[in-house]
Short mmCIF file of C-alpha atoms in Angstrom, two decimals:
data_model
loop_
_atom_site.label_atom_id
_atom_site.label_comp_id
_atom_site.label_asym_id
_atom_site.label_seq_id
_atom_site.Cartn_x
_atom_site.Cartn_y
_atom_site.Cartn_z
CA UNK A 1 -49.35 -50.56 -148.28
CA UNK A 2 -47.93 -47.64 -146.19
CA UNK A 3 -48.15 -50.40 -143.12
CA UNK A 4 -46.25 -53.71 -145.24
CA UNK A 5 -43.65 -51.24 -146.86
CA UNK A 6 -41.41 -51.35 -144.07
CA UNK A 7 -41.73 -55.32 -144.63
CA UNK A 8 -38.72 -57.73 -145.87
CA UNK A 9 -39.40 -58.83 -149.43
CA UNK A 10 -38.96 -62.51 -148.06
CA UNK A 11 -42.10 -62.30 -145.61
CA UNK A 12 -44.16 -61.44 -148.65
CA UNK A 13 -43.29 -64.30 -150.98
CA UNK A 14 -42.97 -66.79 -148.03
CA UNK A 15 -46.55 -67.35 -147.92
CA UNK A 16 -47.16 -67.95 -151.28
CA UNK A 17 -44.39 -70.42 -151.82
CA UNK A 18 -45.54 -72.17 -148.93
CA UNK A 19 -49.27 -71.86 -150.73
CA UNK A 20 -47.44 -73.21 -153.63
CA UNK A 21 -45.16 -75.52 -152.20
CA UNK A 22 -48.70 -77.12 -150.88
CA UNK A 23 -50.34 -76.95 -153.86
CA UNK A 24 -47.42 -78.70 -155.73
CA UNK A 25 -46.99 -81.90 -153.38
CA UNK A 26 -50.97 -82.11 -152.99
CA UNK A 27 -51.13 -82.53 -157.03
CA UNK A 28 -47.61 -84.00 -157.64
CA UNK A 29 -49.41 -87.07 -155.31
CA UNK A 30 -53.42 -86.95 -156.86
CA UNK A 31 -51.62 -87.52 -160.07
CA UNK A 32 -49.93 -90.27 -159.81
CA UNK A 33 -51.78 -91.63 -157.46
CA UNK A 34 -54.78 -91.76 -157.68
CA UNK A 35 -55.20 -94.54 -160.30
CA UNK A 36 -53.90 -96.88 -157.06
CA UNK A 37 -56.45 -95.29 -155.07
CA UNK A 38 -59.58 -94.34 -156.68
CA UNK A 39 -62.41 -96.85 -155.61
CA UNK A 40 -67.13 -96.89 -156.80
CA UNK A 41 -68.17 -94.46 -155.23
CA UNK A 42 -65.71 -92.03 -157.44
CA UNK A 43 -65.82 -93.72 -160.48
CA UNK A 44 -69.98 -93.64 -160.34
CA UNK A 45 -68.99 -90.02 -160.99
CA UNK A 46 -66.93 -91.04 -163.68
CA UNK A 47 -69.65 -93.46 -165.17
CA UNK A 48 -72.10 -91.13 -165.34
CA UNK A 49 -69.65 -87.99 -166.90
CA UNK A 50 -69.65 -90.28 -169.73
CA UNK A 51 -73.22 -90.89 -169.28
CA UNK A 52 -73.69 -87.57 -170.00
CA UNK A 53 -71.66 -87.35 -172.71
CA UNK A 54 -73.56 -89.94 -174.19
CA UNK A 55 -76.26 -87.98 -174.37
CA UNK A 56 -75.58 -84.74 -175.00
CA UNK A 57 -76.84 -83.82 -171.53
CA UNK A 58 -74.73 -81.66 -169.19
CA UNK A 59 -76.62 -81.98 -165.48
CA UNK A 60 -79.50 -85.02 -165.20
CA UNK A 61 -80.28 -88.13 -166.87
CA UNK A 62 -83.60 -90.62 -166.59
CA UNK A 63 -80.94 -93.79 -167.14
CA UNK A 64 -78.73 -93.81 -164.24
CA UNK A 65 -79.32 -95.15 -160.40
CA UNK A 66 -78.68 -91.67 -158.27
CA UNK A 67 -78.04 -92.51 -154.20
CA UNK A 68 -79.63 -90.38 -151.57
CA UNK A 69 -80.21 -87.61 -153.41
CA UNK A 70 -80.48 -85.29 -156.95
CA UNK A 71 -77.02 -83.22 -156.37
CA UNK A 72 -77.90 -81.23 -159.61
CA UNK A 73 -74.89 -79.18 -159.65
CA UNK A 74 -71.79 -81.81 -159.21
CA UNK A 75 -69.36 -83.31 -161.09
CA UNK A 76 -70.44 -84.87 -163.66
CA UNK A 77 -71.23 -81.09 -164.88
CA UNK A 78 -67.24 -80.51 -165.37
CA UNK A 79 -66.43 -84.58 -166.15
CA UNK A 80 -69.64 -84.39 -169.08
CA UNK A 81 -67.85 -81.51 -170.78
CA UNK A 82 -64.71 -83.25 -170.56
CA UNK A 83 -65.29 -86.18 -172.79
CA UNK A 84 -66.02 -84.50 -175.79
CA UNK A 85 -62.28 -83.74 -175.64
CA UNK A 86 -60.44 -87.28 -175.39
CA UNK A 87 -61.61 -90.64 -174.52
CA UNK A 88 -59.47 -91.39 -171.69
CA UNK A 89 -60.56 -91.55 -169.72
CA UNK A 90 -57.42 -90.91 -166.46
CA UNK A 91 -57.08 -87.70 -167.92
CA UNK A 92 -60.98 -86.46 -167.60
CA UNK A 93 -60.77 -87.19 -164.07
CA UNK A 94 -57.02 -85.78 -163.32
CA UNK A 95 -58.36 -82.81 -166.00
CA UNK A 96 -61.75 -82.49 -163.84
CA UNK A 97 -60.85 -83.00 -160.34
CA UNK A 98 -57.84 -79.56 -161.30
CA UNK A 99 -60.49 -77.55 -162.54
CA UNK A 100 -62.61 -78.63 -159.20
CA UNK A 101 -58.96 -77.50 -156.94
CA UNK A 102 -59.09 -74.57 -159.56
CA UNK A 103 -62.65 -73.88 -158.52
CA UNK A 104 -62.22 -74.54 -154.96
CA UNK A 105 -59.27 -72.34 -154.69
CA UNK A 106 -61.00 -68.81 -156.43
CA UNK A 107 -63.91 -69.15 -154.40
CA UNK A 108 -61.68 -69.31 -151.19
CA UNK A 109 -59.57 -66.20 -152.73
CA UNK A 110 -63.02 -64.25 -152.97
CA UNK A 111 -64.36 -65.23 -149.66
CA UNK A 112 -60.90 -64.26 -148.01
CA UNK A 113 -61.44 -60.69 -149.81
CA UNK A 114 -64.24 -60.25 -148.78
CA UNK A 115 -64.16 -61.13 -144.75
CA UNK A 116 -60.61 -58.40 -145.08
CA UNK A 117 -58.37 -61.61 -144.67
CA UNK A 118 -56.80 -61.81 -147.82
CA UNK A 119 -53.04 -61.31 -146.35
CA UNK A 120 -54.68 -64.90 -145.21
CA UNK A 121 -55.19 -66.72 -148.64
CA UNK A 122 -51.60 -67.72 -149.27
CA UNK A 123 -51.17 -69.98 -146.02
CA UNK A 124 -55.17 -70.64 -145.14
CA UNK A 125 -55.41 -71.82 -149.37
CA UNK A 126 -51.75 -73.92 -149.14
CA UNK A 127 -53.46 -75.62 -146.26
CA UNK A 128 -56.68 -76.23 -147.89
CA UNK A 129 -54.47 -78.58 -149.59
CA UNK A 130 -53.40 -80.39 -147.80
CA UNK A 131 -54.65 -83.92 -147.22
CA UNK A 132 -55.47 -83.28 -142.69
CA UNK A 133 -57.94 -85.99 -142.22
CA UNK A 134 -58.99 -89.53 -144.16
CA UNK A 135 -62.10 -87.66 -144.38
CA UNK A 136 -61.12 -84.08 -145.07
CA UNK A 137 -59.22 -86.07 -148.07
CA UNK A 138 -61.41 -88.25 -149.29
CA UNK A 139 -64.26 -85.61 -150.19
CA UNK A 140 -62.20 -82.88 -150.48
CA UNK A 141 -59.56 -83.75 -152.77
CA UNK A 142 -59.03 -87.17 -153.90
CA UNK A 143 -62.68 -87.70 -154.74
CA UNK A 144 -63.62 -84.10 -155.05
CA UNK A 145 -67.37 -84.78 -153.91
CA UNK A 146 -67.91 -81.42 -152.03
CA UNK A 147 -65.83 -78.92 -153.89
CA UNK A 148 -69.55 -78.11 -155.55
CA UNK A 149 -71.16 -77.59 -152.70
CA UNK A 150 -68.29 -75.27 -150.48
CA UNK A 151 -67.22 -73.48 -153.82
CA UNK A 152 -71.17 -72.73 -153.76
CA UNK A 153 -70.94 -72.57 -150.13
CA UNK A 154 -68.21 -69.75 -149.72
CA UNK A 155 -69.62 -67.47 -152.96
CA UNK A 156 -72.98 -67.23 -151.15
CA UNK A 157 -71.44 -66.35 -147.15
CA UNK A 158 -69.04 -63.83 -149.36
CA UNK A 159 -71.73 -61.86 -151.20
CA UNK A 160 -73.72 -62.20 -147.37
CA UNK A 161 -71.15 -60.35 -146.54
CA UNK A 162 -70.57 -58.05 -149.35
CA UNK A 163 -74.23 -57.18 -148.96
CA UNK A 164 -73.28 -55.33 -144.93
CA UNK A 165 -69.77 -53.55 -146.29
CA UNK A 166 -70.50 -51.71 -149.79
CA UNK A 167 -73.89 -50.34 -151.10
CA UNK A 168 -72.45 -49.98 -154.79
CA UNK A 169 -73.77 -52.86 -157.14
CA UNK A 170 -75.86 -54.21 -153.71
CA UNK A 171 -78.72 -54.65 -156.45
CA UNK A 172 -76.41 -57.39 -158.37
CA UNK A 173 -74.71 -59.27 -155.30
CA UNK A 174 -78.68 -58.87 -154.05
CA UNK A 175 -79.40 -61.15 -157.43
CA UNK A 176 -76.86 -63.67 -157.65
CA UNK A 177 -77.34 -64.25 -153.73
CA UNK A 178 -80.56 -65.23 -154.49
CA UNK A 179 -79.78 -67.00 -157.80
CA UNK A 180 -76.90 -69.03 -155.83
CA UNK A 181 -79.29 -70.20 -153.02
CA UNK A 182 -81.92 -71.66 -155.71
CA UNK A 183 -79.52 -73.34 -157.72
CA UNK A 184 -77.90 -74.63 -154.12
CA UNK A 185 -81.33 -75.94 -152.77
CA UNK A 186 -81.62 -77.47 -155.81
CA UNK A 187 -78.83 -79.28 -156.17
CA UNK A 188 -80.21 -81.26 -152.08
CA UNK A 189 -79.82 -80.52 -148.60
CA UNK A 190 -76.22 -80.05 -147.88
CA UNK A 191 -76.27 -76.56 -147.53
CA UNK A 192 -79.69 -75.79 -145.57
CA UNK A 193 -77.98 -77.01 -142.35
CA UNK A 194 -74.25 -75.21 -143.39
CA UNK A 195 -74.99 -71.88 -144.98
CA UNK A 196 -78.51 -70.97 -144.99
CA UNK A 197 -78.88 -71.94 -141.11
CA UNK A 198 -76.39 -70.21 -139.90
CA UNK A 199 -77.19 -67.47 -142.15
CA UNK A 200 -80.98 -66.71 -141.41
CA UNK A 201 -79.71 -67.26 -138.32
CA UNK A 202 -77.14 -63.99 -138.50
CA UNK A 203 -79.61 -62.24 -140.00
CA UNK A 204 -82.19 -62.33 -136.84
CA UNK A 205 -80.27 -61.51 -134.81
CA UNK A 206 -79.49 -58.34 -136.46
CA UNK A 207 -82.65 -57.65 -137.53
CA UNK A 208 -83.79 -57.65 -133.26
CA UNK A 209 -81.07 -56.71 -131.52
CA UNK A 210 -79.55 -53.61 -133.60
CA UNK A 211 -83.16 -52.76 -135.05
CA UNK A 212 -80.64 -50.56 -137.55
CA UNK A 213 -82.43 -49.61 -141.51
CA UNK A 214 -78.83 -49.39 -142.12
CA UNK A 215 -79.23 -53.23 -141.72
CA UNK A 216 -82.93 -53.65 -144.01
CA UNK A 217 -81.17 -54.92 -147.22
CA UNK A 218 -78.82 -57.61 -145.55
CA UNK A 219 -81.70 -58.79 -143.51
CA UNK A 220 -84.02 -58.54 -146.21
CA UNK A 221 -82.09 -60.25 -149.22
CA UNK A 222 -81.02 -62.66 -146.68
CA UNK A 223 -84.63 -64.00 -145.77
CA UNK A 224 -85.20 -64.26 -149.29
CA UNK A 225 -82.23 -66.75 -149.84
CA UNK A 226 -83.02 -69.12 -147.48
CA UNK A 227 -86.12 -69.27 -148.83
CA UNK A 228 -84.84 -69.56 -152.09
CA UNK A 229 -83.15 -72.08 -150.30
CA UNK A 230 -86.12 -73.98 -149.11
CA UNK A 231 -87.95 -73.94 -152.39
CA UNK A 232 -84.50 -75.32 -154.01
CA UNK A 233 -84.41 -78.45 -151.74
CA UNK A 234 -88.59 -79.16 -152.01
CA UNK A 235 -88.50 -79.07 -155.89
CA UNK A 236 -85.90 -81.34 -155.29
CA UNK A 237 -86.90 -83.61 -152.85
CA UNK A 238 -91.08 -83.60 -154.58
CA UNK A 239 -90.82 -83.15 -157.92
CA UNK A 240 -86.86 -84.25 -159.34
CA UNK A 241 -86.54 -86.95 -157.23
CA UNK A 242 -89.62 -88.36 -158.50
CA UNK A 243 -88.30 -87.50 -161.94
CA UNK A 244 -84.97 -89.23 -161.67
CA UNK A 245 -84.07 -92.46 -159.69
CA UNK A 246 -83.28 -91.12 -156.45
CA UNK A 247 -82.90 -93.81 -153.32
CA UNK A 248 -84.58 -90.76 -151.65
CA UNK A 249 -87.79 -92.54 -152.68
CA UNK A 250 -86.53 -96.06 -152.75
CA UNK A 251 -87.38 -99.26 -151.06
CA UNK A 252 -83.18 -99.52 -151.41
CA UNK A 253 -82.65 -97.63 -148.50
CA UNK A 254 -82.94 -96.63 -144.70
CA UNK A 255 -80.79 -94.09 -144.49
CA UNK A 256 -81.65 -91.45 -141.75
CA UNK A 257 -79.47 -88.57 -143.23
CA UNK A 258 -80.22 -84.63 -144.14
CA UNK A 259 -81.48 -86.12 -147.69
CA UNK A 260 -84.75 -88.28 -146.42
CA UNK A 261 -85.37 -85.62 -143.45
CA UNK A 262 -88.91 -87.51 -142.78
CA UNK A 263 -87.29 -90.39 -141.61
CA UNK A 264 -85.07 -88.40 -139.30
CA UNK A 265 -86.03 -88.18 -135.12
CA UNK A 266 -86.00 -86.30 -132.30
CA UNK A 267 -84.77 -86.99 -128.76
CA UNK A 268 -82.76 -85.96 -125.99
CA UNK A 269 -78.76 -86.73 -126.71
CA UNK A 270 -77.15 -89.53 -124.66
CA UNK A 271 -74.37 -89.70 -123.44
CA UNK A 272 -73.27 -91.94 -126.58
CA UNK A 273 -74.49 -89.33 -128.75
CA UNK A 274 -72.34 -86.26 -127.86
CA UNK A 275 -69.86 -88.78 -127.68
CA UNK A 276 -69.85 -89.66 -131.13
CA UNK A 277 -70.80 -86.28 -132.31
CA UNK A 278 -67.13 -85.10 -130.41
CA UNK A 279 -65.96 -87.58 -132.39
CA UNK A 280 -67.72 -86.79 -135.70
CA UNK A 281 -65.21 -83.35 -134.86
CA UNK A 282 -62.30 -84.90 -134.23
CA UNK A 283 -62.21 -87.23 -137.52
CA UNK A 284 -62.83 -84.27 -139.49
CA UNK A 285 -59.86 -82.86 -138.48
CA UNK A 286 -56.99 -86.47 -138.17
CA UNK A 287 -57.75 -89.95 -137.87
CA UNK A 288 -54.85 -91.50 -136.73
CA UNK A 289 -55.16 -94.53 -134.48
CA UNK A 290 -52.57 -94.02 -131.85
CA UNK A 291 -54.20 -90.85 -130.22
CA UNK A 292 -51.50 -88.14 -130.67
CA UNK A 293 -52.99 -86.71 -133.59
CA UNK A 294 -56.49 -86.57 -131.49
CA UNK A 295 -54.91 -84.52 -128.70
CA UNK A 296 -53.69 -82.81 -131.71
CA UNK A 297 -57.05 -82.51 -133.52
CA UNK A 298 -58.58 -80.97 -129.71
CA UNK A 299 -56.41 -78.79 -129.50
CA UNK A 300 -57.14 -77.38 -132.92
CA UNK A 301 -60.77 -77.32 -132.75
CA UNK A 302 -60.44 -75.23 -128.73
CA UNK A 303 -58.30 -72.98 -130.53
CA UNK A 304 -60.56 -72.08 -133.08
CA UNK A 305 -63.23 -72.65 -130.56
CA UNK A 306 -62.12 -69.91 -128.28
CA UNK A 307 -60.74 -67.09 -131.09
CA UNK A 308 -64.89 -67.18 -131.47
CA UNK A 309 -64.80 -66.19 -128.43
CA UNK A 310 -62.57 -64.00 -128.50
CA UNK A 311 -63.45 -62.21 -131.19
CA UNK A 312 -67.05 -61.72 -129.82
CA UNK A 313 -66.21 -60.13 -126.52
CA UNK A 314 -63.49 -57.74 -128.13
CA UNK A 315 -67.13 -57.00 -130.50
CA UNK A 316 -66.30 -53.09 -129.76
CA UNK A 317 -62.58 -53.07 -131.78
CA UNK A 318 -63.34 -56.23 -134.76
CA UNK A 319 -64.35 -54.93 -137.58
CA UNK A 320 -68.63 -55.88 -138.84
CA UNK A 321 -66.31 -58.99 -141.59
CA UNK A 322 -64.70 -59.88 -138.61
CA UNK A 323 -68.02 -60.46 -136.24
CA UNK A 324 -69.86 -61.67 -138.91
CA UNK A 325 -66.44 -64.73 -139.51
CA UNK A 326 -66.30 -66.05 -136.13
CA UNK A 327 -70.40 -65.27 -135.34
CA UNK A 328 -70.70 -67.42 -138.81
CA UNK A 329 -68.52 -70.07 -137.94
CA UNK A 330 -70.32 -70.22 -134.53
CA UNK A 331 -73.24 -70.50 -135.70
CA UNK A 332 -72.77 -72.92 -138.14
CA UNK A 333 -71.26 -75.61 -136.24
CA UNK A 334 -73.51 -75.05 -133.65
CA UNK A 335 -75.83 -75.87 -135.66
CA UNK A 336 -74.76 -79.12 -137.21
CA UNK A 337 -74.07 -79.70 -133.57
CA UNK A 338 -77.01 -79.29 -132.40
CA UNK A 339 -78.97 -81.22 -135.19
CA UNK A 340 -76.44 -84.17 -134.62
CA UNK A 341 -77.19 -84.29 -130.64
CA UNK A 342 -80.92 -84.40 -130.82
CA UNK A 343 -81.95 -86.11 -133.72
CA UNK A 344 -80.73 -89.82 -134.71
CA UNK A 345 -79.74 -88.03 -138.48
CA UNK A 346 -76.47 -90.41 -139.52
CA UNK A 347 -72.96 -88.88 -137.95
CA UNK A 348 -70.98 -89.25 -141.62
CA UNK A 349 -67.55 -87.88 -140.94
CA UNK A 350 -68.09 -86.24 -143.61
CA UNK A 351 -71.09 -84.32 -142.65
CA UNK A 352 -68.47 -81.63 -140.48
CA UNK A 353 -65.80 -81.09 -142.90
CA UNK A 354 -67.65 -78.12 -145.05
CA UNK A 355 -68.19 -76.41 -140.49
CA UNK A 356 -65.11 -76.68 -140.35
CA UNK A 357 -63.60 -74.90 -143.27
CA UNK A 358 -65.47 -72.05 -141.88
CA UNK A 359 -63.91 -72.23 -138.46
CA UNK A 360 -60.41 -71.03 -140.33
CA UNK A 361 -61.39 -67.34 -141.24
CA UNK A 362 -63.16 -66.82 -137.64
CA UNK A 363 -60.02 -67.63 -136.48
CA UNK A 364 -58.26 -65.88 -139.10
CA UNK A 365 -60.38 -62.92 -138.23
CA UNK A 366 -59.14 -63.68 -133.95
CA UNK A 367 -55.67 -63.47 -135.59
CA UNK A 368 -56.02 -59.54 -136.76
CA UNK A 369 -56.68 -58.73 -132.99
CA UNK A 370 -54.10 -60.96 -131.40
CA UNK A 371 -51.07 -59.05 -130.19
CA UNK A 372 -49.13 -61.76 -130.46
CA UNK A 373 -51.32 -62.64 -134.42
CA UNK A 374 -47.35 -63.82 -136.02
CA UNK A 375 -46.96 -66.51 -133.16
CA UNK A 376 -49.97 -67.47 -132.79
CA UNK A 377 -50.58 -67.66 -137.33
CA UNK A 378 -46.99 -69.32 -136.83
CA UNK A 379 -48.16 -71.97 -134.38
CA UNK A 380 -51.76 -72.89 -135.51
CA UNK A 381 -49.94 -73.38 -139.37
CA UNK A 382 -47.69 -75.27 -137.99
CA UNK A 383 -50.22 -77.89 -136.17
CA UNK A 384 -52.12 -77.77 -139.36
CA UNK A 385 -49.32 -78.87 -142.38
CA UNK A 386 -48.27 -82.04 -139.39
CA UNK A 387 -51.44 -82.98 -139.28
CA UNK A 388 -51.44 -82.52 -142.98
CA UNK A 389 -47.93 -84.72 -143.48
CA UNK A 390 -49.22 -87.21 -140.90
CA UNK A 391 -52.47 -87.05 -143.56
CA UNK A 392 -50.03 -88.01 -146.84
CA UNK A 393 -48.49 -91.37 -144.39
CA UNK A 394 -52.36 -92.18 -143.99
CA UNK A 395 -53.25 -92.41 -147.22
CA UNK A 396 -50.55 -95.19 -147.75
CA UNK A 397 -52.59 -96.85 -145.15
CA UNK A 398 -56.23 -96.58 -146.96
CA UNK A 399 -56.76 -98.92 -149.35
CA UNK A 400 -56.04 -101.56 -146.60
CA UNK A 401 -58.38 -99.78 -144.49
CA UNK A 402 -61.30 -99.24 -146.40
CA UNK A 403 -60.74 -102.28 -148.39
CA UNK A 404 -62.26 -101.63 -151.07
CA UNK A 405 -59.04 -101.42 -153.87
CA UNK A 406 -56.00 -103.35 -153.94
CA UNK A 407 -53.04 -104.18 -156.08
CA UNK A 408 -54.72 -106.43 -157.80
CA UNK A 409 -57.45 -104.54 -158.67
CA UNK A 410 -55.75 -102.95 -162.20
CA UNK A 411 -54.38 -106.58 -162.61
CA UNK A 412 -58.13 -108.44 -163.54
CA UNK A 413 -59.57 -105.22 -165.42
CA UNK A 414 -56.63 -105.40 -167.47
CA UNK A 415 -56.88 -109.69 -167.57
CA UNK A 416 -60.76 -108.71 -168.47
CA UNK A 417 -60.16 -106.01 -171.52
CA UNK A 418 -57.21 -108.06 -172.77
CA UNK A 419 -59.49 -111.00 -172.40
CA UNK A 420 -62.52 -109.94 -174.84
CA UNK A 421 -64.79 -109.56 -171.93
CA UNK A 422 -66.80 -106.61 -171.85
CA UNK A 423 -70.18 -107.27 -169.52
CA UNK A 424 -70.11 -109.04 -166.54
CA UNK A 425 -70.60 -108.72 -162.90
CA UNK A 426 -69.72 -107.55 -159.83
CA UNK A 427 -71.17 -106.14 -156.15
CA UNK A 428 -70.24 -102.63 -155.89
CA UNK A 429 -66.84 -101.76 -154.61
CA UNK A 430 -65.39 -103.53 -158.08
CA UNK A 431 -67.65 -102.72 -160.60
CA UNK A 432 -67.67 -99.14 -161.80
CA UNK A 433 -63.89 -98.97 -160.67
CA UNK A 434 -63.31 -101.22 -163.23
CA UNK A 435 -65.29 -99.83 -165.70
CA UNK A 436 -63.83 -96.95 -165.09
CA UNK A 437 -59.85 -98.16 -165.24
CA UNK A 438 -60.68 -100.21 -168.60
CA UNK A 439 -61.65 -96.94 -170.27
CA UNK A 440 -65.65 -97.91 -170.05
CA UNK A 441 -64.76 -100.30 -171.95
CA UNK A 442 -66.10 -103.43 -169.45
CA UNK A 443 -69.20 -102.49 -168.19
CA UNK A 444 -70.41 -104.03 -165.68
CA UNK A 445 -74.28 -105.00 -163.83
CA UNK A 446 -74.24 -104.59 -160.29
CA UNK A 447 -76.48 -107.29 -158.40
CA UNK A 448 -77.30 -107.05 -154.85
CA UNK A 449 -74.26 -109.32 -153.07
CA UNK A 450 -73.19 -108.83 -149.69
CA UNK A 451 -72.68 -110.44 -146.30
CA UNK A 452 -73.87 -113.49 -145.18
CA UNK A 453 -76.82 -113.98 -148.36
CA UNK A 454 -74.34 -116.37 -150.08
CA UNK A 455 -73.49 -115.68 -154.29
CA UNK A 456 -75.60 -117.88 -156.10
CA UNK A 457 -77.40 -117.85 -159.65
CA UNK A 458 -80.17 -115.13 -157.75
CA UNK A 459 -77.66 -112.31 -159.18
CA UNK A 460 -78.52 -112.73 -162.95
CA UNK A 461 -82.07 -111.66 -162.60
CA UNK A 462 -82.77 -108.44 -163.91
CA UNK A 463 -85.04 -108.09 -160.62
CA UNK A 464 -82.47 -108.06 -158.38
CA UNK A 465 -79.95 -105.36 -159.84
CA UNK A 466 -79.00 -102.81 -157.55
CA UNK A 467 -80.27 -99.62 -157.94
CA UNK A 468 -77.47 -97.55 -157.17
CA UNK A 469 -75.06 -95.82 -158.82
CA UNK A 470 -75.30 -97.52 -161.72
CA UNK A 471 -77.16 -97.08 -165.50
CA UNK A 472 -81.10 -97.75 -165.37
CA UNK A 473 -80.22 -100.19 -168.73
CA UNK A 474 -78.87 -102.74 -166.58
CA UNK A 475 -82.25 -103.55 -165.21
CA UNK A 476 -83.59 -103.98 -168.21
CA UNK A 477 -81.30 -106.33 -169.63
CA UNK A 478 -78.59 -109.22 -168.73
CA UNK A 479 -75.26 -109.14 -170.05
CA UNK A 480 -73.97 -110.47 -173.44
CA UNK A 481 -70.69 -112.06 -175.62
CA UNK A 482 -68.62 -113.13 -172.70
CA UNK A 483 -70.03 -113.14 -169.90
CA UNK A 484 -68.14 -112.59 -166.06
CA UNK A 485 -68.69 -112.74 -162.13
CA UNK A 486 -65.59 -110.96 -160.59
CA UNK A 487 -65.69 -111.51 -156.66
CA UNK A 488 -63.87 -110.78 -154.65
CA UNK A 489 -61.97 -113.65 -152.46
CA UNK A 490 -64.76 -112.82 -149.33
CA UNK A 491 -66.92 -112.53 -151.72
CA UNK A 492 -66.27 -115.66 -153.33
CA UNK A 493 -65.84 -118.14 -149.78
CA UNK A 494 -70.02 -118.67 -150.29
CA UNK A 495 -69.93 -118.85 -153.46
CA UNK A 496 -72.31 -121.61 -155.55
CA UNK A 497 -71.72 -120.77 -158.90
CA UNK A 498 -69.17 -123.90 -159.88
CA UNK A 499 -72.34 -125.64 -159.32
CA UNK A 500 -74.01 -124.20 -162.48
CA UNK A 501 -73.63 -125.80 -166.01
CA UNK A 502 -70.51 -124.13 -168.10
CA UNK A 503 -69.26 -121.66 -165.60
CA UNK A 504 -65.61 -121.90 -165.04
CA UNK A 505 -63.20 -120.35 -163.14
CA UNK A 506 -60.27 -118.03 -165.27
CA UNK A 507 -58.69 -115.86 -163.07
CA UNK A 508 -58.07 -116.18 -159.71
CA UNK A 509 -55.87 -114.92 -157.03
CA UNK A 510 -55.64 -113.63 -153.60
CA UNK A 511 -57.81 -110.63 -153.84
CA UNK A 512 -60.13 -112.14 -156.96
CA UNK A 513 -61.29 -114.47 -159.01
CA UNK A 514 -63.07 -114.36 -161.38
CA UNK A 515 -65.68 -117.01 -163.38
CA UNK A 516 -66.40 -117.30 -167.05
CA UNK A 517 -70.11 -117.56 -167.36
CA UNK A 518 -70.96 -117.56 -171.11
CA UNK A 519 -72.42 -120.84 -171.25
CA UNK A 520 -75.48 -120.08 -168.63
CA UNK A 521 -78.41 -122.24 -168.94
CA UNK A 522 -81.34 -120.59 -170.66
CA UNK A 523 -83.51 -121.36 -168.13
CA UNK A 524 -82.13 -117.77 -165.55
CA UNK A 525 -85.06 -116.08 -166.57
CA UNK A 526 -84.25 -112.47 -168.48
CA UNK A 527 -86.44 -110.37 -167.93
#
């Protein structure tokens, strides 16, 4: 406190102004644009939350086809609780996402306190609320899919840091760390690689290299936490995926991800593998097609790597928290990189983001040892702020690049609702989003529609309903009442639905075609 007492007042409040400005800018953008940016992946979580609300549930239901993993603690828990307060889906989405943002920032603050970088919280917290890249924007801000995982990760690593630093409250921290580790494993394999592999490696290094009795609590509890996380994952993979409807065990998926490790093969990396992994890291921080921002992302990653090296070289001057932050950031990135290089696991850019977040405290640890810390911090903040500002521009083009939603999607949803359609068919990227945009009033069955198979009468057969992110009930009965089929313009090019009796086009635009199939012949099997 004495060190800061001579600081000008503006130096104390300026970081908080930056923090408030970043949060306000993103929240304002999110609230005003989410209706035009929501897609069926996002809407799936809303529909699942609504099903849990209707069943008076909270976490899991057997009336849902999950994707490649059962995520126990996820967005559906927040959404299902909010549906008890309102039936306005947009209100639930906005309020639920804001709650997740608050949890994210609270977990980051806790971690900053434990890592000894609390003074950097306002600036780093503000940076985390910027749309740094398409991947980060989608999974952490727009969709908020990864926030529950990252919150758990930050709290778990913060608790582990606390075990190293303080004897007081060690038993309480140990119990909480064990419980959260089991919960993390029960939520799927996502954190095993990003958190527990580096934590276990750190504990092993301290056991082998230091052999100090003072390290025994940290080493023992960390090994126990890693074991419980693995046990939780085994329960998830062997019990939950069989009790509930998960594509992890389904013929519908062949995704080689850490959701399905049995399908992963080990091999020697090729130059193509090295290139893919390098691009994955770059895309996690920037997605600019022109290339300039790829160079910016490369500079940021190289700076983070250099920062880690400096902290480790100057380890005698560094505190335990600084060394821990640098080593953990390095090990998390290293584990992810090695697994991606030496296996054929799917290298989705999303998977890099949690490890990317842990490079930030590693850089902050370096700043505390750097004599030019103010200049370096200002330069890095300016660079990341530039990426964030560019991210807002990229979001404006996001719909066009993904092709998942168009300006006409809201009009289509409104047309269906206004004309008495309550049940019908559409492909995945049209189905769930229509349900959300109509506040759950229009229930959409999602058959297996996709290139190169033409859209014919097969879509009305229950056995062709996709077992992916939709209610199980959709495979047990067909839509009733006024039934529609919603196709994109591309899907409609191969459609032969007009050859069926009683089928007519009731809506057509540049992006969509809606067929009325209320008079569908009964010869089509409904069992």
